[in-house]
Coordinates of C-alpha atoms and ligand atoms in Angstrom, one line a residue:
X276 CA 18.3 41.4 -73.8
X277 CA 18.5 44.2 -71.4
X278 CA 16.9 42.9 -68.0
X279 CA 14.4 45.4 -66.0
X280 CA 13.5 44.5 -62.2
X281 CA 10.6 45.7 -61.5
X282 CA 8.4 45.7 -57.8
X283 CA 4.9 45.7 -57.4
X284 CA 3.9 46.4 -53.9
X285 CA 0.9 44.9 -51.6
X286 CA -1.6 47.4 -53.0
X287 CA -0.7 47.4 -56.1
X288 CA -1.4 43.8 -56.2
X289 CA -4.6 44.2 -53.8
X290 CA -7.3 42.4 -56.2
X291 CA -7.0 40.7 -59.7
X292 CA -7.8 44.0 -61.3
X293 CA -5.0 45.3 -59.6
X294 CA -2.9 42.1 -60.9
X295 CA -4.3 42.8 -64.2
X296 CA -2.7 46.9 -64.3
X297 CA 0.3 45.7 -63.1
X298 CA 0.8 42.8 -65.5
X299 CA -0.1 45.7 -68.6
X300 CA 2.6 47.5 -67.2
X301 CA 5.2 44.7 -67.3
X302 CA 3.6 43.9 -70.9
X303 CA 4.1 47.7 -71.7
X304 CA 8.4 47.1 -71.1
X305 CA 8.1 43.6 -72.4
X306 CA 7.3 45.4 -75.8
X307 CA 10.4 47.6 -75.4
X308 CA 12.5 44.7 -75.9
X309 CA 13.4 44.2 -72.0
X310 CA 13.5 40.8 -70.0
X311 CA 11.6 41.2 -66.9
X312 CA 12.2 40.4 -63.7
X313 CA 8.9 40.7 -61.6
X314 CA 8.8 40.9 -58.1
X315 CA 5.8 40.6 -56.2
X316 CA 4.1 41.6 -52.6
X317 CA 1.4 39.9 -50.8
X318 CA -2.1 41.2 -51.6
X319 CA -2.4 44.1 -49.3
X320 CA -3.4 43.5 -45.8
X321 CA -2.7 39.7 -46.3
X322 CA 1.3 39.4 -44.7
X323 CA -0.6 41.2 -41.5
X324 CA -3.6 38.8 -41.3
X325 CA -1.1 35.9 -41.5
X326 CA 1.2 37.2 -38.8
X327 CA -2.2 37.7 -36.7
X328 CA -2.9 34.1 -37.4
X329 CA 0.6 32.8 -35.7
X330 CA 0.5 35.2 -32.9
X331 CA -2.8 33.7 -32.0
X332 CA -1.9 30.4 -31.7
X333 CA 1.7 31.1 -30.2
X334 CA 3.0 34.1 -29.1
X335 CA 6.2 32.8 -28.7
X336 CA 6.7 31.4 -32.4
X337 CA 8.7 29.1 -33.6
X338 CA 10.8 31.6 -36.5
X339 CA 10.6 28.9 -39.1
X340 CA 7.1 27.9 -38.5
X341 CA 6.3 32.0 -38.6
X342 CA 8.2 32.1 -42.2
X343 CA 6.1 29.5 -43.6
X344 CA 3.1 30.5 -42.8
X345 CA 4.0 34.8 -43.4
X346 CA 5.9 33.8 -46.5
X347 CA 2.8 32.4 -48.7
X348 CA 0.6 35.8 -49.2
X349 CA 3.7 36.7 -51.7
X350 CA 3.4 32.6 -53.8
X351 CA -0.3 33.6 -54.2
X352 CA 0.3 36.5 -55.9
X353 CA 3.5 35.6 -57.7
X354 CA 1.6 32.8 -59.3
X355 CA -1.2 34.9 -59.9
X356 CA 0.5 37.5 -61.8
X357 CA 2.1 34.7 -63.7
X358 CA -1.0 33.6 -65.1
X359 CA -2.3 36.8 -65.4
X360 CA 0.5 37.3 -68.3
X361 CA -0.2 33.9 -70.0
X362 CA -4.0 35.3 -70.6
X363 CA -1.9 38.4 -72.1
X364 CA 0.4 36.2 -74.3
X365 CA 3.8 37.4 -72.5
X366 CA 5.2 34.6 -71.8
X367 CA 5.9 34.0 -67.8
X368 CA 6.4 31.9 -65.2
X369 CA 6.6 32.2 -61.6
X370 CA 9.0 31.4 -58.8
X371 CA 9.2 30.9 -55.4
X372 CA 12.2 32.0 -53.3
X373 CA 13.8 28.2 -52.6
X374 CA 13.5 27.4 -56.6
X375 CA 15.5 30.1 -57.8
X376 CA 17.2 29.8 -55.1
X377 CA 17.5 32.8 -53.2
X378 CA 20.1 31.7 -50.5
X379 CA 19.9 33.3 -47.0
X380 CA 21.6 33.3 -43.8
X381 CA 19.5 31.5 -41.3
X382 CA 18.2 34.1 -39.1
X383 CA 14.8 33.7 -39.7
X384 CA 11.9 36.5 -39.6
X385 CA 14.3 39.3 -40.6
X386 CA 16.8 36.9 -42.9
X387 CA 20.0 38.5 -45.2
X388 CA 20.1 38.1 -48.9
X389 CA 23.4 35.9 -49.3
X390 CA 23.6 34.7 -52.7
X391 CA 21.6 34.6 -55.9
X392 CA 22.4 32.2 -58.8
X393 CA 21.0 33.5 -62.2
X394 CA 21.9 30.5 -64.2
X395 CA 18.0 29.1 -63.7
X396 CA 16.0 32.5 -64.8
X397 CA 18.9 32.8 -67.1
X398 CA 18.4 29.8 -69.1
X399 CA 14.7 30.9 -69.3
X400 CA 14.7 33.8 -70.9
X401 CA 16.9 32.0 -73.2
X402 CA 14.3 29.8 -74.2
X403 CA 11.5 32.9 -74.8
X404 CA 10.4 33.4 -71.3
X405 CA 10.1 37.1 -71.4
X406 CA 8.8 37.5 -67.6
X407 CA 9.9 35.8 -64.6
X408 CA 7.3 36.5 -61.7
X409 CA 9.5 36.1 -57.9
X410 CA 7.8 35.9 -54.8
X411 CA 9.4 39.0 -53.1
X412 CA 10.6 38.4 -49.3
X413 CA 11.4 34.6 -49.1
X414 CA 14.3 33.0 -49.4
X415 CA 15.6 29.2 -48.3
X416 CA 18.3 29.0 -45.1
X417 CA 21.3 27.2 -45.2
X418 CA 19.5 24.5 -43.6
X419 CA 16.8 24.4 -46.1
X420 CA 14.5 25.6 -44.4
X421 CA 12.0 28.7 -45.4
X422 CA 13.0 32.2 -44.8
X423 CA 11.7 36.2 -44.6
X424 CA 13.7 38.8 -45.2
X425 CA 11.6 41.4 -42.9
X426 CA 8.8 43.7 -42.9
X427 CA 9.1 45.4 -46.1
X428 CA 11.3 42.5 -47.4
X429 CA 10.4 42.6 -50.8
X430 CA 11.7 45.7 -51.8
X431 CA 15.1 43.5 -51.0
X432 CA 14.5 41.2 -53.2
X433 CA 13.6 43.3 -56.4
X434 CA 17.1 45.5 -55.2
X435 CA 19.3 42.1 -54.8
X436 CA 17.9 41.1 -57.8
X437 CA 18.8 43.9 -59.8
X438 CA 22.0 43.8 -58.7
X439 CA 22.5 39.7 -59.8
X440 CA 21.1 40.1 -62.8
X441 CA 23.0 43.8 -63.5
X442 CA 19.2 45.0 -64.2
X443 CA 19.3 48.7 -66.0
X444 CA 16.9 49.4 -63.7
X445 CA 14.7 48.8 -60.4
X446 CA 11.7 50.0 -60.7
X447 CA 9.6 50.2 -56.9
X448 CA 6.0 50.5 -58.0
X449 CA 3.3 51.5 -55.3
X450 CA 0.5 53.2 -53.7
X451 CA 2.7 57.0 -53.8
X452 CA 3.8 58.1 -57.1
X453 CA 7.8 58.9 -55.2
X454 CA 10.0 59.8 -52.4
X455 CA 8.3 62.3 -50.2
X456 CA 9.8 65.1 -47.8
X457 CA 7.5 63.5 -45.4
X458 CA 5.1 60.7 -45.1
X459 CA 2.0 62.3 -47.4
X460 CA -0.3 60.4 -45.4
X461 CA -0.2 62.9 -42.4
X462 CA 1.0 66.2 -44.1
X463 CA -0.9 67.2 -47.1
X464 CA 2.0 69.8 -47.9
X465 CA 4.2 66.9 -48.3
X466 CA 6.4 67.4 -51.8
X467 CA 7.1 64.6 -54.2
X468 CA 11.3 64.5 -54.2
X469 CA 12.5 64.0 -58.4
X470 CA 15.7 62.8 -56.9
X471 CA 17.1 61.7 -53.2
X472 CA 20.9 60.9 -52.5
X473 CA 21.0 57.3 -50.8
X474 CA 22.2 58.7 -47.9
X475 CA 19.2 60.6 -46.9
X476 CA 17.0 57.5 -48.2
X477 CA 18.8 55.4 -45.8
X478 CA 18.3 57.4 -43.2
X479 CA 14.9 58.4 -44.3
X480 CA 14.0 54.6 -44.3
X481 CA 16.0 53.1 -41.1
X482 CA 14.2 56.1 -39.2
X483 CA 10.4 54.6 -40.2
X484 CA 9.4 56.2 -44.1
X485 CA 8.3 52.8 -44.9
X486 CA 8.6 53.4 -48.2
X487 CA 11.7 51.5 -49.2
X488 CA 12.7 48.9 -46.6
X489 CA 16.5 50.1 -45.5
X490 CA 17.9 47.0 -46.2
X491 CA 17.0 47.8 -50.1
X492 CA 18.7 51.2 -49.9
X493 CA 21.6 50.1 -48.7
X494 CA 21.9 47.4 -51.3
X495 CA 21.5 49.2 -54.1
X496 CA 24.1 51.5 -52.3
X497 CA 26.5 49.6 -52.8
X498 CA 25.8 47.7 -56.0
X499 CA 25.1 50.6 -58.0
X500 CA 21.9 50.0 -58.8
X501 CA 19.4 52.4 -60.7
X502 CA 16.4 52.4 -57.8
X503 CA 13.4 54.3 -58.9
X504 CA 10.0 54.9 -56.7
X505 CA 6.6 55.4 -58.9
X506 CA 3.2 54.9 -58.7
X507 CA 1.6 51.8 -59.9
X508 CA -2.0 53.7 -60.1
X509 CA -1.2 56.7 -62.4
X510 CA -2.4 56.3 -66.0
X511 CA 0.8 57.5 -67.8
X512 CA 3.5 54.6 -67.3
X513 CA 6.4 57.0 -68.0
X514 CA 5.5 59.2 -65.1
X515 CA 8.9 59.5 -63.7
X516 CA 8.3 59.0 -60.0
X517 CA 11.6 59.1 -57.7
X518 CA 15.1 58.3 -58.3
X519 CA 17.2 57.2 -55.3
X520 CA 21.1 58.2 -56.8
X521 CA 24.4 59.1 -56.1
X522 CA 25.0 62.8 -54.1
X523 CA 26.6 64.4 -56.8
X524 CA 24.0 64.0 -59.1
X525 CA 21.7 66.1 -56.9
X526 CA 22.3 69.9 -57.9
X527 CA 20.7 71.6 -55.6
X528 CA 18.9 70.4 -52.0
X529 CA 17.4 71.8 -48.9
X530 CA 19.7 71.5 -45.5
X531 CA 16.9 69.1 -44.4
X532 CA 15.6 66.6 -47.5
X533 CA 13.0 65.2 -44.8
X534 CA 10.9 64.1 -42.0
X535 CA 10.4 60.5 -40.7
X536 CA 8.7 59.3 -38.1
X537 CA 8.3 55.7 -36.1
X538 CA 5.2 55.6 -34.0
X539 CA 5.3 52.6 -32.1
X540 CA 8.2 53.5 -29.8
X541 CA 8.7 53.0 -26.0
X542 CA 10.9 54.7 -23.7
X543 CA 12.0 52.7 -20.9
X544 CA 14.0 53.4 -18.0
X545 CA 16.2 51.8 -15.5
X546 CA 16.2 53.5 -12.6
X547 CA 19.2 53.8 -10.0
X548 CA 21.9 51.0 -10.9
X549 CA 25.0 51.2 -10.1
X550 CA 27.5 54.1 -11.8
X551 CA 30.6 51.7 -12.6
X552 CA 32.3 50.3 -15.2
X553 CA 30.2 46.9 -16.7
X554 CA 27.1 48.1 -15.4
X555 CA 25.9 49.6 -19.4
X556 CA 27.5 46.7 -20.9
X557 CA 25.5 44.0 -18.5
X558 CA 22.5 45.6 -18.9
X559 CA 22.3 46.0 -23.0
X560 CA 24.2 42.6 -23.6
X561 CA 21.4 41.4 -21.4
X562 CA 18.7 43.3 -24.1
X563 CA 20.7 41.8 -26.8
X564 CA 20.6 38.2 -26.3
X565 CA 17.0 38.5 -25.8
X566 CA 16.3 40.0 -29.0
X567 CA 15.6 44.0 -28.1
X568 CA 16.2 46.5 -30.7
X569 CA 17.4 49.3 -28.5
X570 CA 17.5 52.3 -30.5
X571 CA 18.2 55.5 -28.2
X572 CA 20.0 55.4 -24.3
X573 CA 21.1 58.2 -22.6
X574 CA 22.6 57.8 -19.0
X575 CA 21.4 60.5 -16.5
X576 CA 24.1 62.0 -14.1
X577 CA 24.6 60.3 -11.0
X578 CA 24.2 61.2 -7.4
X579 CA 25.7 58.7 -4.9
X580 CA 27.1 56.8 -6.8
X581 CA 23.7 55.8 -8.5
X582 CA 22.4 56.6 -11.9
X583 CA 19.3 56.4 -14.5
X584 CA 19.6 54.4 -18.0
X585 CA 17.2 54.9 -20.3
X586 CA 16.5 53.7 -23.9
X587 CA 14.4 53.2 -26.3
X588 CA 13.1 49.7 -28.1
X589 CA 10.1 48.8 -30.6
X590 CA 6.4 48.7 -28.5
X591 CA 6.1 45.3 -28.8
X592 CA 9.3 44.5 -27.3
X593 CA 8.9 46.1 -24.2
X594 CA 7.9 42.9 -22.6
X595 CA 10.8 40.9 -23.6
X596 CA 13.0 43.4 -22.5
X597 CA 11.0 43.7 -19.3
X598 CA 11.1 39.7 -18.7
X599 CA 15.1 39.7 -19.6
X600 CA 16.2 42.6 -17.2
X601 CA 13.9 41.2 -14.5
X602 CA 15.8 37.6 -14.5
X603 CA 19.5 39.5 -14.0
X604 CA 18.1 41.8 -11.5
X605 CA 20.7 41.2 -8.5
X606 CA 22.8 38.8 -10.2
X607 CA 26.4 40.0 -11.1
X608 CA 25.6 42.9 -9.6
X609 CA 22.4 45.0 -11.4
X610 CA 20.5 45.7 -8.9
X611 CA 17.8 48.1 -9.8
X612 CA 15.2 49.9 -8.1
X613 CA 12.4 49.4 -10.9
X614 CA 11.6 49.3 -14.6
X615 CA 9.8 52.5 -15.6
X616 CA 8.0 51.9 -19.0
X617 CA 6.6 54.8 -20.5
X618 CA 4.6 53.5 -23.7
X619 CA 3.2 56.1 -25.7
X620 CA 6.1 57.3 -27.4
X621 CA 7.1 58.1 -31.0
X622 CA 10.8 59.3 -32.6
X623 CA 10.5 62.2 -34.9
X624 CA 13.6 62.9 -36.9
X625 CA 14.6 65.5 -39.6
X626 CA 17.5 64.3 -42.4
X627 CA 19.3 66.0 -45.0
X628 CA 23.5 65.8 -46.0
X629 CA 23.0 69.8 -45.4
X630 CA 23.4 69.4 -41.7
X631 CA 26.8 68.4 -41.9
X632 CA 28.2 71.9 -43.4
X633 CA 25.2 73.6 -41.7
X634 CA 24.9 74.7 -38.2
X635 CA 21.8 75.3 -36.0
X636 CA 19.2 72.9 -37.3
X637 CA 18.9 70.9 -34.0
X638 CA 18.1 74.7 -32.4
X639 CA 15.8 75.1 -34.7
X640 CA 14.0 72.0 -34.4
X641 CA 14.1 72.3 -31.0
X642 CA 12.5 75.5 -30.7
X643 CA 9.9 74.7 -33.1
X644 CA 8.7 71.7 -31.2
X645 CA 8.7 74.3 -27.9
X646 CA 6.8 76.5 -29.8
X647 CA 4.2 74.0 -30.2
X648 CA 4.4 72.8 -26.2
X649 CA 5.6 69.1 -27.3
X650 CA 8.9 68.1 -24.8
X651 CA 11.5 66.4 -26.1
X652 CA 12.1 63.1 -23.7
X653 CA 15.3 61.9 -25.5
X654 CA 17.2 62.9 -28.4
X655 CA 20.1 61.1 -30.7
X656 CA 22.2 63.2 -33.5
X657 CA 24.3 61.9 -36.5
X658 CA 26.3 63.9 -39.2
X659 CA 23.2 64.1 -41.0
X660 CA 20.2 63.6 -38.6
X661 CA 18.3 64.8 -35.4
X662 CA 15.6 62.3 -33.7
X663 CA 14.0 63.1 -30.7
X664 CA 11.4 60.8 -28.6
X665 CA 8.1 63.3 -27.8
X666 CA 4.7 61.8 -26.5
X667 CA 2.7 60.1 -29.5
X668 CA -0.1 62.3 -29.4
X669 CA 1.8 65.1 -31.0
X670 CA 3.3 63.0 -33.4
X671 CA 2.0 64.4 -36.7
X672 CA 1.8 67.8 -35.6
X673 CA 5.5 67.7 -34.8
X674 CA 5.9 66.2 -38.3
X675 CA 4.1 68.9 -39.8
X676 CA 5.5 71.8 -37.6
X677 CA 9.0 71.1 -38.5
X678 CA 7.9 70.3 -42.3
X679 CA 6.7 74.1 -42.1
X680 CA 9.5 75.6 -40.3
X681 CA 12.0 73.9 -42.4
X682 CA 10.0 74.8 -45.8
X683 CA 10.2 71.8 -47.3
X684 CA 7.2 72.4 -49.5
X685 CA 9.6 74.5 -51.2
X686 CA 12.5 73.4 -53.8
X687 CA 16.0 74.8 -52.0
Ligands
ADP899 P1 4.1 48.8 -50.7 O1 3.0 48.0 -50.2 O2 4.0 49.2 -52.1 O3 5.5 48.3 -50.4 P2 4.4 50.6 -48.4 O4 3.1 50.8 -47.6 O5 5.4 49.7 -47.8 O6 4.0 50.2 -49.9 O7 5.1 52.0 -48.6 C1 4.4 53.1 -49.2 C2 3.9 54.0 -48.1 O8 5.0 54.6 -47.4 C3 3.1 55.2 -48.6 O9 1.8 54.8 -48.7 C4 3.3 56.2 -47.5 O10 2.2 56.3 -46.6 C5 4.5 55.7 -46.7 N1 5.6 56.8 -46.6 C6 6.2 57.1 -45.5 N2 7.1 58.0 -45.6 C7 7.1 58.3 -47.0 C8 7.8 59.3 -47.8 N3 8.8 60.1 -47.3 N4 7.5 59.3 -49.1 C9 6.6 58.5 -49.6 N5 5.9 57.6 -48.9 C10 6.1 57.5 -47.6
LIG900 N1 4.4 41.2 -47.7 C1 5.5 41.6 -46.9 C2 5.1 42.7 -45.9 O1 4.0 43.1 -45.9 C3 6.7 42.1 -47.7 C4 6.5 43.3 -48.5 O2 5.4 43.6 -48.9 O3 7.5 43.9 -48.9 O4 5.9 43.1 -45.0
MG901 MG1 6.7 48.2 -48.6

């Protein structure tokens, strides 16, 4: 039988009515003649009440403790959904990540997919088990011990999965009904995408369109798998949503595909260390070890021999990157005058493959953002995207603006 992965994110899982319109979906391909491969979300809302939970009684978490408690939202609903089919005589069962097993590395909160034997699910749907229900986002460490696969996570599993299983398809069901130009949520012009290369949906995710996690992108990338976006809420279940595929077999497409955005960015800067060799390279090892995403850094130019580094991290990791530079000030040589954290940022980028044969669309971003009064604080380029960091407040009008000026309401 021909095996269909398909992913039912947190709203489209919310309640058991929402349980129940997902499982007559999967019912819907079970009549086709496919096996399923189901992969479910937490209910809505729940993987963020459970992180609240840990936070509160220890910011400093232990990562495996974290997992365990952040990874049961999705073994609720993954039984749920199980039972859900019974009532609807498909017959299913459900699995948490450690029984199939899904086999990680062991960094724990943001874990890699490493391996994924069939043979169990497999032998199932030998037997007549048309559905198998998987807990999206967990998976067991080398060590045995209970791991998440990041915010978003479960988009990687129903990608991985396809891949194992050489699925014909993956099929991302949630609360849009595709790929965007833009986040619809904050720009009502926003244009559902039929197709998007994986390039630009790579970049389109790693920049903050939460809609795929980027980890999923790139998998299916490279495994060739057939990733589809749709809408778990429209009536029609054929409604063909969004397919994420291969460059070439995108005929025609504006110089910029999109606009993401990340809102919870700060800017923080380092001001006057010494301008010598190892000075860069002490300071972001330093960020590094202590677990700091940086993202942008530009260097100012130096008088007296002295210069400014700023860069760019996650919000809520300004403090531990605030902590770690503070213990190395004056030792090997960093001396600093201060840390200058400016909080209220947010990165705005445009993406599209155009750019690389296309000149002038970081001018024109720029000047559209001027024309609306918003300065640019830092800005990073790639072959085939432009982010800058602005002020937060202006966030979604910058989104819009450029969504405008670029007329991406428009097919190219
Ligand atoms: P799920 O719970 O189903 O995984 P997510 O909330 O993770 O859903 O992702 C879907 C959301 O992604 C949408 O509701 C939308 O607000 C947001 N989003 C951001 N950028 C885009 C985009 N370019 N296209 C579609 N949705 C986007
Ligand atoms: N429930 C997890 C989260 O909210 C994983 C997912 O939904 O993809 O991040
Ligand atoms: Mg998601």
């Amino acid at each position: 039988m021909p095996v269909l992965v398909m992913k039912f994110g947190g709203t489209s899982v919310a309640n058991l009515d929402r349980i129940r319109r997902a499982a007559k979906r999967v019912g819907v391909e079970v009549a086709k003649g496919y096996d399923v491969i189901v992969i479910v979300s937490a209910m809505s809302g729940k993987t963020n009440e459970l992180v609240g939970w840990v936070n509160e009684t220890s910011p400093l978490s232990d990562a495996r403790e974290y997992d365990a408690v952040v990874s049961s939202g999705e073994n609720v609903t993954a039984g749920l959904m199980a039972l859900t089919l019974q009532e609807m005589d498909v017959p299913a069962r459900s699995w948490q990540g450690w029984q199939v097993p899904v086999k990680t590395n062991g960094a724990h909160s943001a874990a890699r997919i490493e391996e994924i034997p069939t043979d169990n699910i497999t032998a199932k749907f030998g037997e007549g088990m048309k559905v198998a229900v998987v807990a999206g986002f967990q998976g067991i460490s080398p060590e045995g011990r209970i791991t998440t696969l990041g915010r978003g996570g479960s988009d990687t599993t129903a990608v991985a999965f396809a891949a194992a299983f050489d699925a014909e398809r993956c099929d991302i069901y949630t609360d849009v009904d595709g790929v965007y130009t833009t986040d619809p949520r904050i720009c009502e012009k926003a244009r559902k995408l039929d197709k998007i290369s994986f390039e630009e949906m790579l970049e389109l995710a790693s920049l903050g369109a939460k809609v795929l996690q980027t980890r999923s992108v790139e998998l299916a990338m490279r495994y060739k798998v057939k990733l589809r976006v749709l809408s778990s809420f429209e009536e029609q279940s054929d409604a063909a949503g969004t397919l994420v595929c291969d460059e070439e077999e995108i005929m025609e497409s504006n110089v910029v595909a999109g606009v993401a955005y990340s809102r919870d960015e700060s800017k923080v800067t380092v001001m006057s260390v010494a301008d010598r060799p190892g000075i860069a390279a002490k300071i972001f090892t330093t960020l590094s070890d202590a677990g700091v995403n940086v993202d942008m850094i530009v260097q100012n130019i130096s008088e007296d021999g002295r210069t400014d580094m700023t860069f760019s991290c996650p919000q809520d990791q300004v403090a531990r990157a605030e902590n770690a530079l503070g213990a190395i000030k004056g030792d090997g040589g960093l001396n600093f005058a201060e840390l200058v954290v400016d909080p209220g940022v947010a990165k705005v980028s445009v993406v599209g493959i155009g750019m690389r044969s296309q000149s002038g669309v970081a001018a024109k971003m720029f000047r559209v953002l001027s024309d609306e009064g918003i300065n640019i604080k830092v800005i990073t380029t790639s072959e085939i995207k432009i982010s800058v960091l602005i002020d937060r407040k202006y966030m979604e009008l910058a989104v819009q603006a450029l969504h405008d000026a670029f007329e991406l309401d428009k097919v190219a």
